[in-house]
PDB file of C-alpha atoms in Angstrom:
ATOM      1  CA  LEU A   1      -0.010  -0.001   0.045  1.00 42.00           C
ATOM      2  CA  LYS A   2       2.776   2.243   0.657  1.00 45.00           C
ATOM      3  CA  LEU A   3       4.232   1.589  -2.646  1.00 46.00           C
ATOM      4  CA  TRP A   4       1.188   2.847  -4.355  1.00 45.00           C
ATOM      5  CA  LYS A   5       0.776   5.757  -2.033  1.00 40.00           C
ATOM      6  CA  LEU A   6       4.324   7.057  -2.940  1.00 41.00           C
ATOM      7  CA  ASN A   7       4.291   6.576  -6.716  1.00 45.00           C
ATOM      8  CA  GLY A   8       1.706   4.535  -8.106  1.00 45.00           C
ATOM      9  CA  PRO A   9      -1.229   5.546 -10.274  1.00 45.00           C
ATOM     10  CA  GLN A  10      -4.694   5.684  -9.220  1.00 44.00           C
ATOM     11  CA  ILE A  11      -6.030   2.067  -9.845  1.00 42.00           C
ATOM     12  CA  GLU A  12      -9.067  -0.040  -8.839  1.00 47.00           C
ATOM     13  CA  ILE A  13      -8.638  -3.609  -7.929  1.00 44.00           C
ATOM     14  CA  ASP A  14     -11.471  -5.896  -8.689  1.00 48.00           C
ATOM     15  CA  PRO A  15     -12.430  -8.665  -6.270  1.00 49.00           C
ATOM     16  CA  ASN A  16     -11.117 -11.572  -8.272  1.00 48.00           C
ATOM     17  CA  LEU A  17      -7.651  -9.954  -8.363  1.00 46.00           C
ATOM     18  CA  GLU A  18      -7.818  -9.056  -4.834  1.00 48.00           C
ATOM     19  CA  CYS A  19      -8.763 -12.726  -3.774  1.00 48.00           C
ATOM     20  CA  GLY A  20      -5.972 -14.064  -6.162  1.00 48.00           C
ATOM     21  CA  ALA A  21      -3.434 -11.719  -4.279  1.00 48.00           C
ATOM     22  CA  MET A  22      -4.266 -13.114  -0.954  1.00 49.00           C
ATOM     23  CA  LYS A  23      -3.896 -16.747  -2.147  1.00 44.00           C
ATOM     24  CA  ILE A  24      -0.503 -15.883  -3.775  1.00 48.00           C
ATOM     25  CA  GLN A  25       0.526 -14.151  -0.338  1.00 51.00           C
ATOM     26  CA  LEU A  26      -0.544 -17.416   1.764  1.00 47.00           C
ATOM     27  CA  LEU A  27       1.739 -19.578  -0.473  1.00 47.00           C
ATOM     28  CA  THR A  28       4.506 -17.127  -0.136  1.00 50.00           C
ATOM     29  CA  LEU A  29       3.954 -17.163   3.734  1.00 49.00           C
ATOM     30  CA  ILE A  30       4.127 -21.059   3.712  1.00 46.00           C
ATOM     31  CA  GLY A  31       7.042 -20.926   1.452  1.00 49.00           C
ATOM     32  CA  ALA A  32       8.804 -18.530   3.676  1.00 48.00           C
ATOM     33  CA  ALA A  33       8.098 -20.505   6.802  1.00 47.00           C
ATOM     34  CA  PHE A  34       9.870 -23.727   5.081  1.00 45.00           C
ATOM     35  CA  GLY A  35      12.545 -21.423   3.695  1.00 47.00           C
ATOM     36  CA  LEU A  36      13.693 -20.585   7.187  1.00 47.00           C
ATOM     37  CA  ASN A  37      14.626 -24.101   7.934  1.00 50.00           C
ATOM     38  CA  LEU A  38      17.685 -24.349   5.387  1.00 48.00           C
ATOM     39  CA  PRO A  39      19.884 -27.413   5.492  1.00 52.00           C
ATOM     40  CA  GLU A  40      23.118 -25.360   5.675  1.00 65.00           C
ATOM     41  CA  ILE A  41      24.136 -21.762   5.002  1.00 71.00           C
ATOM     42  CA  PRO A  42      27.612 -20.928   4.114  1.00 74.00           C
ATOM     43  CA  ASP A  43      29.535 -18.412   6.405  1.00 79.00           C
ATOM     44  CA  LEU A  44      28.199 -14.789   6.028  1.00 80.00           C
ATOM     45  CA  PRO A  45      30.437 -11.877   6.143  1.00 83.00           C
ATOM     46  CA  ASP A  46      30.278 -10.330   9.896  1.00 80.00           C
ATOM     47  CA  LEU A  47      28.994  -6.904   9.010  1.00 84.00           C
ATOM     48  CA  VAL A  48      28.501  -5.940  12.708  1.00 80.00           C
ATOM     49  CA  GLY A  49      32.191  -7.206  13.606  1.00 79.00           C
ATOM     50  CA  PHE A  50      33.436  -5.107  10.493  1.00 76.00           C
ATOM     51  CA  VAL A  51      31.930  -2.063  11.732  1.00 80.00           C
ATOM     52  CA  GLU A  52      33.194  -2.638  15.458  1.00 77.00           C
ATOM     53  CA  ASN A  53      36.642  -3.188  13.921  1.00 73.00           C
ATOM     54  CA  TRP A  54      36.469  -0.269  11.799  1.00 77.00           C
ATOM     55  CA  VAL A  55      35.562   1.913  14.766  1.00 76.00           C
ATOM     56  CA  HIS A  56      38.837   0.748  16.439  1.00 73.00           C
ATOM     57  CA  GLY A  57      41.037   1.405  13.412  1.00 73.00           C
ATOM     58  CA  ASN A  58      40.965  -2.285  12.127  1.00 74.00           C
ATOM     59  CA  PHE A  59      39.705  -2.843   8.694  1.00 73.00           C
ATOM     60  CA  THR A  60      40.030  -6.530   8.808  1.00 75.00           C
ATOM     61  CA  ALA A  61      37.084  -8.408   7.246  1.00 76.00           C
ATOM     62  CA  GLN A  62      35.670 -11.750   8.823  1.00 83.00           C
ATOM     63  CA  THR A  63      32.817 -14.193   8.599  1.00 85.00           C
ATOM     64  CA  VAL A  64      30.506 -15.394  11.018  1.00 85.00           C
ATOM     65  CA  GLU A  65      28.888 -19.186  11.124  1.00 87.00           C
ATOM     66  CA  GLU A  66      25.497 -20.051  11.033  1.00 88.00           C
ATOM     67  CA  PRO A  67      24.186 -20.572  14.699  1.00 89.00           C
ATOM     68  CA  GLN A  68      24.019 -24.042  15.803  1.00 86.00           C
ATOM     69  CA  VAL A  69      20.833 -24.071  17.586  1.00 88.00           C
ATOM     70  CA  PHE A  70      17.573 -23.240  15.591  1.00 90.00           C
ATOM     71  CA  LEU A  71      14.658 -21.693  17.302  1.00 92.00           C
ATOM     72  CA  PRO A  72      16.209 -21.690  20.792  1.00 93.00           C
ATOM     73  CA  THR A  73      14.064 -21.489  23.948  1.00 92.00           C
ATOM     74  CA  ILE A  74      14.442 -18.644  26.273  1.00 91.00           C
ATOM     75  CA  ALA A  75      16.207 -21.320  28.714  1.00 91.00           C
ATOM     76  CA  GLN A  76      18.569 -22.370  25.949  1.00 92.00           C
ATOM     77  CA  ILE A  77      19.464 -18.727  25.121  1.00 91.00           C
ATOM     78  CA  ARG A  78      20.302 -17.915  28.675  1.00 89.00           C
ATOM     79  CA  ALA A  79      22.448 -20.843  28.979  1.00 92.00           C
ATOM     80  CA  MET A  80      24.504 -19.646  25.866  1.00 93.00           C
ATOM     81  CA  THR A  81      27.820 -18.010  26.356  1.00 92.00           C
ATOM     82  CA  ASP A  82      28.063 -14.151  25.660  1.00 91.00           C
ATOM     83  CA  GLN A  83      30.155 -15.258  22.540  1.00 90.00           C
ATOM     84  CA  GLU A  84      27.277 -17.556  21.152  1.00 91.00           C
ATOM     85  CA  ARG A  85      24.666 -14.926  21.702  1.00 91.00           C
ATOM     86  CA  SER A  86      26.851 -12.310  19.999  1.00 91.00           C
ATOM     87  CA  GLN A  87      27.429 -14.750  17.187  1.00 91.00           C
ATOM     88  CA  ARG A  88      23.720 -15.308  16.773  1.00 92.00           C
ATOM     89  CA  PHE A  89      23.166 -11.587  16.523  1.00 92.00           C
ATOM     90  CA  HIS A  90      25.875 -10.858  14.068  1.00 92.00           C
ATOM     91  CA  TRP A  91      24.757 -13.584  11.782  1.00 93.00           C
ATOM     92  CA  PHE A  92      21.066 -12.716  11.673  1.00 93.00           C
ATOM     93  CA  VAL A  93      21.920  -8.937  11.069  1.00 92.00           C
ATOM     94  CA  CYS A  94      23.823  -9.965   8.123  1.00 92.00           C
ATOM     95  CA  LEU A  95      20.892 -12.137   6.988  1.00 92.00           C
ATOM     96  CA  PHE A  96      18.344  -9.282   7.448  1.00 94.00           C
ATOM     97  CA  PHE A  97      20.573  -7.042   5.432  1.00 93.00           C
ATOM     98  CA  GLY A  98      20.713  -9.666   2.625  1.00 93.00           C
ATOM     99  CA  VAL A  99      17.024 -10.122   2.689  1.00 95.00           C
ATOM    100  CA  PHE A 100      16.300  -6.455   2.357  1.00 95.00           C
ATOM    101  CA  PHE A 101      18.781  -5.810  -0.525  1.00 95.00           C
ATOM    102  CA  GLY A 102      17.551  -8.746  -2.327  1.00 96.00           C
ATOM    103  CA  VAL A 103      13.857  -7.889  -2.016  1.00 96.00           C
ATOM    104  CA  THR A 104      14.832  -4.159  -3.114  1.00 96.00           C
ATOM    105  CA  ILE A 105      16.610  -5.385  -6.103  1.00 96.00           C
ATOM    106  CA  VAL A 106      14.046  -7.935  -7.277  1.00 96.00           C
ATOM    107  CA  GLY A 107      11.123  -5.098  -6.607  1.00 95.00           C
ATOM    108  CA  THR A 108      12.896  -2.455  -8.395  1.00 95.00           C
ATOM    109  CA  VAL A 109      13.397  -4.737 -11.421  1.00 95.00           C
ATOM    110  CA  ILE A 110       9.738  -5.713 -11.493  1.00 93.00           C
ATOM    111  CA  MET A 111       8.619  -2.045 -11.490  1.00 92.00           C
ATOM    112  CA  VAL A 112      11.107  -0.647 -13.849  1.00 91.00           C
ATOM    113  CA  VAL A 113      11.254  -3.503 -16.340  1.00 90.00           C
ATOM    114  CA  GLY A 114       7.463  -4.028 -15.940  1.00 87.00           C
ATOM    115  CA  ALA A 115       6.616  -0.553 -16.668  1.00 85.00           C
ATOM    116  CA  GLU A 116       8.920  -0.626 -19.773  1.00 86.00           C
ATOM    117  CA  LEU A 117       7.109  -3.647 -21.089  1.00 84.00           C
ATOM    118  CA  LYS A 118       3.999  -1.954 -20.561  1.00 80.00           C
ATOM    119  CA  ALA A 119       5.040   1.068 -22.495  1.00 76.00           C
ATOM    120  CA  LEU A 120       6.062  -1.404 -25.387  1.00 78.00           C
ATOM    121  CA  GLY A 121       2.640  -2.718 -25.578  1.00 70.00           C
ATOM    122  CA  SER A 122       2.723  -5.842 -23.616  1.00 63.00           C
ATOM    123  CA  ASN A 123      -0.662  -6.963 -22.253  1.00 61.00           C
ATOM    124  CA  LEU A 124       0.474  -6.983 -18.425  1.00 59.00           C
ATOM    125  CA  GLY A 125      -3.089  -5.677 -17.010  1.00 56.00           C
ATOM    126  CA  HIS A 126      -5.617  -2.692 -17.374  1.00 57.00           C
ATOM    127  CA  ALA A 127      -5.824   0.367 -15.457  1.00 56.00           C
ATOM    128  CA  HIS A 128      -8.901   1.838 -13.756  1.00 61.00           C
ATOM    129  CA  PRO A 129      -9.409   4.656 -11.114  1.00 53.00           C
ATOM    130  CA  LEU A 130      -8.978   3.492  -7.710  1.00 59.00           C
ATOM    131  CA  SER A 131     -12.115   4.156  -5.551  1.00 67.00           C
ATOM    132  CA  LYS A 132     -12.153   5.165  -1.970  1.00 74.00           C
ATOM    133  CA  GLY A 133     -13.870   1.861  -0.946  1.00 77.00           C
ATOM    134  CA  ALA A 134     -10.927   0.055  -2.778  1.00 72.00           C
ATOM    135  CA  GLN A 135      -8.560   2.095  -0.966  1.00 67.00           C
ATOM    136  CA  LEU A 136      -9.912   1.356   2.368  1.00 78.00           C
ATOM    137  CA  ARG A 137     -10.306  -2.387   1.577  1.00 81.00           C
ATOM    138  CA  LEU A 138      -6.497  -2.513   0.664  1.00 74.00           C
ATOM    139  CA  VAL A 139      -5.444  -0.623   4.043  1.00 74.00           C
ATOM    140  CA  MET A 140      -7.705  -2.955   5.859  1.00 83.00           C
ATOM    141  CA  LEU A 141      -6.284  -5.948   4.345  1.00 83.00           C
ATOM    142  CA  SER A 142      -2.565  -4.717   4.856  1.00 77.00           C
ATOM    143  CA  PHE A 143      -3.120  -3.624   8.440  1.00 80.00           C
ATOM    144  CA  GLY A 144      -5.122  -6.944   9.344  1.00 85.00           C
ATOM    145  CA  SER A 145      -2.471  -9.394   7.779  1.00 85.00           C
ATOM    146  CA  THR A 146       0.340  -7.460   9.851  1.00 84.00           C
ATOM    147  CA  VAL A 147      -1.529  -7.781  12.964  1.00 87.00           C
ATOM    148  CA  LEU A 148      -2.705 -11.252  12.457  1.00 90.00           C
ATOM    149  CA  LEU A 149       0.919 -12.511  11.546  1.00 90.00           C
ATOM    150  CA  SER A 150       2.448 -10.498  14.432  1.00 91.00           C
ATOM    151  CA  PHE A 151      -0.266 -11.955  16.955  1.00 91.00           C
ATOM    152  CA  ALA A 152       0.293 -15.513  15.715  1.00 93.00           C
ATOM    153  CA  ALA A 153       4.143 -15.245  16.021  1.00 93.00           C
ATOM    154  CA  THR A 154       3.908 -13.836  19.363  1.00 92.00           C
ATOM    155  CA  LEU A 155       1.192 -16.401  20.601  1.00 93.00           C
ATOM    156  CA  TRP A 156       3.258 -19.318  19.235  1.00 94.00           C
ATOM    157  CA  SER A 157       6.512 -18.012  20.839  1.00 93.00           C
ATOM    158  CA  LEU A 158       4.696 -17.579  24.088  1.00 91.00           C
ATOM    159  CA  GLU A 159       3.252 -21.039  24.198  1.00 92.00           C
ATOM    160  CA  ASN A 160       6.595 -22.747  23.234  1.00 91.00           C
ATOM    161  CA  GLY A 161       8.887 -20.876  25.776  1.00 90.00           C
ATOM    162  CA  ARG A 162      10.330 -18.658  23.169  1.00 91.00           C
ATOM    163  CA  LEU A 163       9.121 -15.161  24.458  1.00 90.00           C
ATOM    164  CA  SER A 164      10.310 -12.985  27.171  1.00 83.00           C
ATOM    165  CA  LYS A 165      10.016  -9.272  27.954  1.00 79.00           C
ATOM    166  CA  SER A 166      13.849  -8.900  28.278  1.00 80.00           C
ATOM    167  CA  LEU A 167      14.833 -11.089  25.228  1.00 81.00           C
ATOM    168  CA  GLY A 168      11.691 -10.658  22.895  1.00 89.00           C
ATOM    169  CA  LEU A 169      11.236 -13.159  20.057  1.00 91.00           C
ATOM    170  CA  ASP A 170      13.796 -15.458  18.532  1.00 93.00           C
ATOM    171  CA  TRP A 171      15.694 -13.826  15.713  1.00 94.00           C
ATOM    172  CA  GLU A 172      14.227 -16.685  13.554  1.00 94.00           C
ATOM    173  CA  VAL A 173      10.731 -15.428  14.306  1.00 94.00           C
ATOM    174  CA  TYR A 174      11.541 -11.912  13.478  1.00 93.00           C
ATOM    175  CA  LEU A 175      13.319 -13.157  10.414  1.00 94.00           C
ATOM    176  CA  PHE A 176      10.117 -14.944   9.180  1.00 94.00           C
ATOM    177  CA  LEU A 177       8.087 -11.765   9.755  1.00 93.00           C
ATOM    178  CA  PHE A 178      10.765  -9.671   7.910  1.00 94.00           C
ATOM    179  CA  CYS A 179      10.381 -12.062   4.813  1.00 93.00           C
ATOM    180  CA  CYS A 180       6.515 -11.841   4.854  1.00 92.00           C
ATOM    181  CA  ALA A 181       6.909  -8.096   4.747  1.00 91.00           C
ATOM    182  CA  GLY A 182       9.127  -8.210   1.755  1.00 92.00           C
ATOM    183  CA  ALA A 183       7.005 -10.770   0.062  1.00 92.00           C
ATOM    184  CA  SER A 184       3.967  -8.433   0.670  1.00 89.00           C
ATOM    185  CA  LEU A 185       5.996  -5.671  -0.990  1.00 91.00           C
ATOM    186  CA  LEU A 186       6.891  -7.782  -3.853  1.00 92.00           C
ATOM    187  CA  ILE A 187       3.308  -8.785  -4.503  1.00 89.00           C
ATOM    188  CA  GLN A 188       2.320  -5.127  -4.386  1.00 87.00           C
ATOM    189  CA  ALA A 189       5.075  -4.308  -7.133  1.00 89.00           C
ATOM    190  CA  VAL A 190       3.610  -7.058  -9.299  1.00 87.00           C
ATOM    191  CA  LEU A 191      -0.045  -5.816  -8.858  1.00 83.00           C
ATOM    192  CA  ALA A 192       0.972  -2.134  -9.397  1.00 83.00           C
ATOM    193  CA  VAL A 193       2.614  -2.883 -12.774  1.00 85.00           C
ATOM    194  CA  ALA A 194      -0.104  -5.151 -13.877  1.00 82.00           C
ATOM    195  CA  TRP A 195      -2.550  -2.352 -13.241  1.00 79.00           C
ATOM    196  CA  LEU A 196      -0.299   0.559 -14.565  1.00 80.00           C
ATOM    197  CA  LYS A 197      -1.530   2.510 -17.275  1.00 79.00           C
ATOM    198  CA  ALA A 198       0.422   2.091 -20.483  1.00 76.00           C
ATOM    199  CA  GLY A 199       3.062   4.872 -20.821  1.00 78.00           C
ATOM    200  CA  ASP A 200       3.149   5.619 -17.030  1.00 81.00           C
ATOM    201  CA  ARG A 201       6.463   4.817 -15.227  1.00 84.00           C
ATOM    202  CA  PHE A 202       7.526   4.393 -11.676  1.00 87.00           C
ATOM    203  CA  ASP A 203      10.445   6.373 -10.296  1.00 89.00           C
ATOM    204  CA  ALA A 204      13.583   4.084 -10.293  1.00 89.00           C
ATOM    205  CA  THR A 205      13.931   4.757  -6.396  1.00 92.00           C
ATOM    206  CA  ALA A 206      10.062   4.150  -5.664  1.00 91.00           C
ATOM    207  CA  PHE A 207      10.338   0.630  -4.481  1.00 93.00           C
ATOM    208  CA  ALA A 208      13.634   1.159  -2.570  1.00 93.00           C
ATOM    209  CA  MET A 209      11.941   3.975  -0.566  1.00 92.00           C
ATOM    210  CA  ALA A 210       8.740   1.900   0.048  1.00 90.00           C
ATOM    211  CA  SER A 211      10.958  -0.993   1.138  1.00 91.00           C
ATOM    212  CA  PHE A 212      12.791   1.127   3.702  1.00 92.00           C
ATOM    213  CA  SER A 213       9.803   2.778   5.102  1.00 88.00           C
ATOM    214  CA  SER A 214       7.848  -0.614   5.428  1.00 88.00           C
ATOM    215  CA  MET A 215      10.677  -2.742   6.535  1.00 90.00           C
ATOM    216  CA  ALA A 216      13.157  -0.766   8.644  1.00 88.00           C
ATOM    217  CA  PRO A 217      13.067  -1.227  12.468  1.00 85.00           C
ATOM    218  CA  PHE A 218      11.946   1.567  14.611  1.00 80.00           C
ATOM    219  CA  LEU A 219      10.626   3.353  11.364  1.00 82.00           C
ATOM    220  CA  SER A 220       7.972   0.865   9.856  1.00 84.00           C
ATOM    221  CA  ASP A 221       4.400   0.565  11.003  1.00 80.00           C
ATOM    222  CA  GLN A 222       5.043  -3.329  11.195  1.00 82.00           C
ATOM    223  CA  PHE A 223       7.628  -2.823  13.732  1.00 85.00           C
ATOM    224  CA  ASP A 224       5.408  -0.707  15.935  1.00 84.00           C
ATOM    225  CA  THR A 225       2.614  -3.088  15.511  1.00 84.00           C
ATOM    226  CA  LEU A 226       4.816  -6.042  16.654  1.00 88.00           C
ATOM    227  CA  ARG A 227       6.322  -4.320  19.439  1.00 85.00           C
ATOM    228  CA  ASP A 228       2.841  -3.246  20.834  1.00 83.00           C
ATOM    229  CA  ILE A 229       1.666  -6.788  20.770  1.00 85.00           C
ATOM    230  CA  ILE A 230       4.775  -8.152  22.537  1.00 83.00           C
ATOM    231  CA  PHE A 231       4.750  -5.569  25.192  1.00 74.00           C
TER     232      PHE A 231
END
């Protein structure tokens, strides 16, 4: 929704397309859930460690290994050494950046290339004015999905001993919600292009700005919603 508010044309989504988008989003969420349980991930660049070294005048690059424990309980986290907890933090921060930049690149390509194809005459959809009722339904759909996912993740963590006021949720759960936010933006990008008027184009930075405002910690509405639900 933020994507369309920033740079999109005024469009109208018919009920069939809206229903199809919900089905696509559900399948994407299921895929993201399975995608979290990867068999093995190579060592990642330690971005946090590099910044810490850079502050102290050391420009040595290093990598960080994948954590050994997946979805640890609060008791398991408290039993970890400071080094193990720090390693988890460094590894997941790098993964979050990777997901963000991956989503931003893919979404930008969708919007830029899709608009160009539309201008060349490709039949990628038809544009209609977006009614106030359609705008309201889209806002409610986006907000409702965010609240539902955040509440479900928090409730599941609470029931399985993976939630505390001091430690919050597992990094794995945060990553799942982060991936869902990225998938939602990509779906919006596809729909925006599909209903773009031939000849219109999006700014090359449109998706990047929308991604930052929708996924950045402390700035996005999804972050505020999740924080309110947890605490």
